Coordinates of C-alpha atoms in Angstrom, one line a residue:
X21 CA 39.6 97.6 99.0
X22 CA 40.9 94.2 100.2
X23 CA 40.9 91.0 98.2
X24 CA 37.9 89.5 99.9
X25 CA 35.8 92.6 99.1
X26 CA 37.0 92.5 95.5
X27 CA 36.1 88.8 95.2
X28 CA 32.7 89.5 96.6
X29 CA 32.1 92.3 94.1
X30 CA 33.1 90.1 91.2
X31 CA 30.7 87.3 92.4
X32 CA 27.8 89.8 92.8
X33 CA 28.5 91.3 89.3
X34 CA 28.5 87.9 87.7
X35 CA 25.3 86.9 89.5
X36 CA 23.6 90.2 88.2
X37 CA 24.8 89.4 84.7
X38 CA 23.4 85.9 84.8
X39 CA 20.0 87.2 86.1
X40 CA 19.9 89.8 83.3
X41 CA 20.6 87.1 80.7
X42 CA 17.8 85.0 82.1
X43 CA 15.4 87.9 82.2
X44 CA 16.3 88.9 78.6
X45 CA 16.0 85.3 77.4
X46 CA 19.7 85.2 76.4
X47 CA 20.9 82.8 79.1
X48 CA 24.4 81.6 78.1
X49 CA 23.8 78.2 79.6
X50 CA 22.1 76.2 76.8
X51 CA 21.6 73.1 78.9
X52 CA 19.0 74.9 80.9
X53 CA 16.7 75.0 77.9
X54 CA 18.1 72.1 75.8
X55 CA 16.0 68.9 75.5
X56 CA 16.5 65.3 74.4
X57 CA 14.5 64.6 71.3
X58 CA 11.9 61.8 71.4
X59 CA 12.7 61.1 67.7
X60 CA 9.3 62.3 66.5
X61 CA 8.5 65.9 65.5
X62 CA 4.9 65.7 66.8
X63 CA 6.0 64.4 70.2
X64 CA 8.8 66.9 70.4
X65 CA 6.4 69.8 69.7
X66 CA 4.0 68.4 72.3
X67 CA 6.8 68.4 75.0
X68 CA 8.4 71.7 73.8
X69 CA 11.5 70.0 72.5
X70 CA 11.6 66.7 74.4
X71 CA 12.8 65.5 77.8
X72 CA 14.6 68.0 80.0
X73 CA 18.3 67.3 80.6
X74 CA 18.2 68.0 84.3
X75 CA 15.8 66.3 86.6
X76 CA 13.9 63.0 86.8
X77 CA 11.1 62.3 84.4
X78 CA 8.6 59.6 85.1
X79 CA 6.7 57.6 82.5
X80 CA 3.8 55.6 84.0
X81 CA 1.1 53.5 82.5
X82 CA -0.6 50.2 82.3
X83 CA 1.0 47.1 80.8
X84 CA 1.3 47.2 77.0
X85 CA 0.8 50.9 76.9
X86 CA 4.2 51.5 75.2
X87 CA 6.4 52.5 78.1
X88 CA 9.4 50.4 77.0
X89 CA 8.9 51.3 73.4
X90 CA 9.3 55.0 74.2
X91 CA 12.3 54.3 76.5
X92 CA 14.1 52.4 73.8
X93 CA 13.4 55.1 71.2
X94 CA 15.0 57.6 73.6
X95 CA 18.0 55.3 73.9
X96 CA 18.5 55.6 70.2
X97 CA 17.7 59.3 69.9
X98 CA 20.3 60.3 72.5
X99 CA 23.0 59.0 70.2
X100 CA 22.3 61.4 67.4
X101 CA 24.3 64.7 67.0
X102 CA 22.9 67.7 68.9
X103 CA 21.9 69.1 65.6
X104 CA 19.3 66.4 65.3
X105 CA 18.0 66.5 68.9
X106 CA 20.5 64.0 70.4
X107 CA 23.3 64.4 72.9
X108 CA 26.0 62.4 71.1
X109 CA 26.2 59.8 73.8
X110 CA 25.0 56.4 74.8
X111 CA 22.4 55.2 77.3
X112 CA 22.3 52.9 80.3
X113 CA 19.2 50.8 80.6
X114 CA 18.5 49.3 84.1
X115 CA 16.1 46.3 84.0
X116 CA 14.4 45.3 87.2
X117 CA 11.7 43.0 85.9
X118 CA 12.0 41.4 82.5
X119 CA 15.0 40.8 80.3
X120 CA 15.9 43.6 78.0
X121 CA 14.0 43.3 74.7
X122 CA 17.0 43.1 72.4
X123 CA 15.2 41.7 69.4
X124 CA 12.9 44.7 69.4
X125 CA 15.8 47.0 69.8
X126 CA 17.5 45.5 66.7
X127 CA 14.3 46.0 64.8
X128 CA 14.2 49.7 65.8
X129 CA 17.8 50.2 64.8
X130 CA 17.2 48.7 61.3
X131 CA 14.2 51.0 60.8
X132 CA 15.9 54.3 61.9
X133 CA 16.1 55.5 58.3
X134 CA 12.3 55.4 58.2
X135 CA 11.6 57.0 61.5
X136 CA 14.3 59.6 61.2
X137 CA 13.9 60.8 57.6
X138 CA 15.2 64.2 58.8
X139 CA 18.7 62.7 59.3
X140 CA 21.0 62.3 56.3
X141 CA 21.9 58.7 55.5
X142 CA 25.6 59.4 55.9
X143 CA 25.0 60.6 59.4
X144 CA 23.0 57.5 60.2
X145 CA 25.7 55.2 59.0
X146 CA 28.2 56.7 61.3
X147 CA 26.2 55.8 64.5
X148 CA 26.8 52.4 66.0
X149 CA 23.5 52.3 67.9
X150 CA 23.8 48.9 69.4
X151 CA 27.3 49.5 70.8
X152 CA 26.3 52.5 73.0
X153 CA 23.5 51.0 75.1
X154 CA 24.7 49.5 78.3
X155 CA 22.3 47.0 80.0
X156 CA 22.2 46.6 83.8
X157 CA 20.0 44.1 85.7
X158 CA 19.0 44.8 89.3
X159 CA 17.1 42.0 91.1
X160 CA 16.5 43.8 94.4
X161 CA 16.6 47.3 95.9
X162 CA 20.2 46.8 97.2
X163 CA 21.4 46.0 93.7
X164 CA 19.6 49.0 92.3
X165 CA 21.2 51.3 94.9
X166 CA 24.7 49.9 94.1
X167 CA 24.1 50.4 90.4
X168 CA 23.0 54.1 90.8
X169 CA 25.8 54.8 93.4
X170 CA 28.7 53.0 91.7
X171 CA 28.4 51.6 88.2
X172 CA 26.4 54.3 86.5
X173 CA 28.6 57.2 87.7
X174 CA 31.6 55.5 86.1
X175 CA 29.9 55.4 82.7
X176 CA 28.9 59.1 83.2
X177 CA 32.3 60.2 84.3
X178 CA 33.9 58.6 81.2
X179 CA 31.4 60.3 79.0
X180 CA 30.0 57.0 77.6
X181 CA 26.3 57.7 78.4
X182 CA 24.0 60.7 78.4
X183 CA 20.8 59.0 79.4
X184 CA 19.7 56.8 82.3
X185 CA 16.6 54.6 82.1
X186 CA 15.2 52.6 84.9
X187 CA 12.5 50.1 84.0
X188 CA 10.8 49.9 86.3
X189 CA 11.1 51.9 89.5
X190 CA 8.0 50.3 91.2
X191 CA 8.7 46.7 90.7
X192 CA 11.4 46.3 93.4
X193 CA 9.9 48.6 96.0
X194 CA 6.6 46.9 95.7
X195 CA 8.2 43.5 96.3
X196 CA 10.5 44.4 99.1
X197 CA 8.4 46.7 101.2
X198 CA 5.1 45.5 102.6
X199 CA 2.4 47.7 103.9
X200 CA 3.7 47.4 107.4
X201 CA 7.0 48.9 106.2
X202 CA 5.5 52.0 104.7
X203 CA 7.7 54.3 106.7
X204 CA 10.9 52.5 105.7
X205 CA 9.7 52.4 102.1
X206 CA 9.0 56.2 102.1
X207 CA 12.4 56.9 103.7
X208 CA 14.2 54.7 101.1
X209 CA 12.3 56.2 98.2
X210 CA 13.2 59.8 99.4
X211 CA 16.8 58.9 99.6
X212 CA 16.8 57.1 96.3
X213 CA 15.0 59.9 94.5
X214 CA 17.5 62.4 95.9
X215 CA 20.4 60.3 94.6
X216 CA 18.8 60.3 91.1
X217 CA 18.3 64.1 91.1
X218 CA 21.8 64.6 92.3
X219 CA 23.1 62.3 89.5
X220 CA 21.1 64.2 86.9
X221 CA 22.2 67.6 88.0
X222 CA 25.9 66.7 88.5
X223 CA 26.3 65.2 85.0
X224 CA 23.5 67.1 83.2
X225 CA 21.8 63.9 82.0
X226 CA 18.1 63.1 81.8
X227 CA 16.9 60.3 84.0
X228 CA 13.8 58.4 82.9
X229 CA 12.0 56.2 85.4
X230 CA 9.3 53.8 84.2
X231 CA 6.5 53.4 86.8
X232 CA 3.6 51.0 87.1
X233 CA 0.1 52.0 88.0
X234 CA -2.4 51.0 90.7
X235 CA -6.2 51.2 90.9
X236 CA -7.5 54.6 92.2
X237 CA -10.1 53.1 94.5
X238 CA -10.9 56.3 96.3
X239 CA -12.0 59.2 94.0
X240 CA -10.1 61.6 96.2
X241 CA -6.9 59.8 95.2
X242 CA -6.9 61.3 91.7
X243 CA -7.7 64.8 93.0
X244 CA -5.0 64.6 95.6
X245 CA -2.3 63.7 93.0
X246 CA -3.5 66.2 90.4
X247 CA -3.9 63.7 87.5
X248 CA -4.1 66.1 84.6
X249 CA -7.0 66.4 82.1
X250 CA -8.1 62.8 81.5
X251 CA -10.5 60.8 83.7
X252 CA -8.4 57.9 84.9
X253 CA -9.2 54.8 87.0
X254 CA -5.5 54.2 87.8
X255 CA -2.8 56.2 89.4
X256 CA 1.0 56.0 89.4
X257 CA 2.5 53.7 92.1
X258 CA 4.7 54.7 95.1
X259 CA 2.6 57.6 96.3
X260 CA 3.4 61.3 97.1
X261 CA 6.9 60.7 98.5
X262 CA 8.1 59.5 95.2
X263 CA 6.0 62.1 93.3
X264 CA 7.9 64.9 95.1
X265 CA 11.2 63.7 93.6
X266 CA 10.0 64.2 90.0
X267 CA 10.5 67.1 87.7
X268 CA 8.0 65.8 85.2
X269 CA 5.3 63.1 85.2
X270 CA 4.0 61.6 82.0
X271 CA 1.2 59.0 81.8
X272 CA 0.4 56.9 78.8
X273 CA -2.6 54.6 78.0
X274 CA -4.2 52.7 75.2
X275 CA -7.5 53.8 73.7
X276 CA -10.3 51.6 72.2
X277 CA -9.7 53.4 68.8
X278 CA -7.6 52.5 65.8
X279 CA -5.5 55.1 64.0
X280 CA -7.9 55.5 61.1
X281 CA -10.8 56.2 63.5
X282 CA -9.3 59.5 64.5
X283 CA -6.9 60.1 61.7
X284 CA -8.5 58.8 58.4
X285 CA -5.8 60.5 56.3
X286 CA -3.2 58.4 57.9
X287 CA -4.2 55.5 55.7
X288 CA -2.3 57.3 52.9
X289 CA 0.7 58.0 55.1
X290 CA 1.4 54.6 56.7
X291 CA 0.7 50.9 56.2
X292 CA 0.0 50.6 59.9
X293 CA -3.3 52.5 59.8
X294 CA -4.9 49.7 61.9
X295 CA -2.5 50.4 64.8
X296 CA -4.0 50.9 68.3
X297 CA -4.2 54.6 69.1
X298 CA -2.6 55.6 72.4
X299 CA -2.4 58.8 74.5
X300 CA 0.5 60.4 76.3
X301 CA -0.4 63.1 78.8
X302 CA 1.6 65.6 80.8
X303 CA 0.3 65.3 84.4
X304 CA 2.7 67.9 85.7
X305 CA 5.9 69.7 84.6
X306 CA 7.3 73.2 85.5
X307 CA 7.5 74.2 81.9
X308 CA 4.4 72.6 80.3
X309 CA 0.6 72.9 80.8
X310 CA -1.5 69.8 81.4
X311 CA -2.2 68.4 77.9
X312 CA -2.2 65.2 75.9
X313 CA -1.2 63.9 72.5
X314 CA -2.1 60.8 70.4
X315 CA 0.6 58.3 69.3
X316 CA 1.0 54.9 67.9
X317 CA 3.7 52.2 68.1
X318 CA 4.8 51.3 64.6
X319 CA 7.4 48.8 63.3
X320 CA 9.9 51.7 63.0
X321 CA 9.1 53.2 66.4
X322 CA 6.8 55.6 68.2
X323 CA 5.0 58.2 66.2
X324 CA 2.8 61.1 67.5
X325 CA -0.3 62.3 65.7
X326 CA -1.4 65.9 65.7
X327 CA -5.1 66.7 65.7
X328 CA -5.8 69.3 62.9

């Protein structure tokens, strides 16, 4: 038997072993099943552990629904030890619209001991949350492309970050591509989405893209895009070309209810019982069914609420 044949036999044997591990549920590659915690046990249970490490996750919703709040909470959660659902790394936050809400971030950092009561105080004290979040600003699509292609890979290569957040993906593309440039917009979106997927897979980091919504004027729009369980009058921006780049799509929205309206026992659990109740929904994901969960935005962060 020559060396080429021997090498082929070894590769086939290794592939069979990997397939057997997967079939038996004992895959030796933990990153395939590992998730990034959302910092809340209810939301983690809802998403079967949190955000997948490989692939692009989209979080879409109307203004003031809580998209940035969830994003910042993930930027803190990623810094925790793996034992507590983190990845022991920092985050890079790319702003394309407003300035980064640093005041709110400092408030969340100061309240981590309340949100993460599962983490010992000595572990919390060792984490310098504010020093491990890198802020980037992109004023146009060209700047965003350069950020993804050049600056972020340097941070990833050095092991400084384990999470990438883009807030928001729709803002720049809406401004720079008019309706008459729909083909150019679609082509650029496809290329950009491919770059994000490649970045995530190469460095095994979750990429979270915040997206805006647009009115679903035609009822067939919602059916075409498979918008989950809830009846919505809005749909995520950027169309099907962008949707095809995503691993998971989440949509969030505000409800007309207060926390005590649906969860009267919460009055005994939190001083924020008058908080607006919101909904996070899984629109599509390869590992999750279409479902939804209630949550509120509190002073200490985002908390999910489980219906008994």
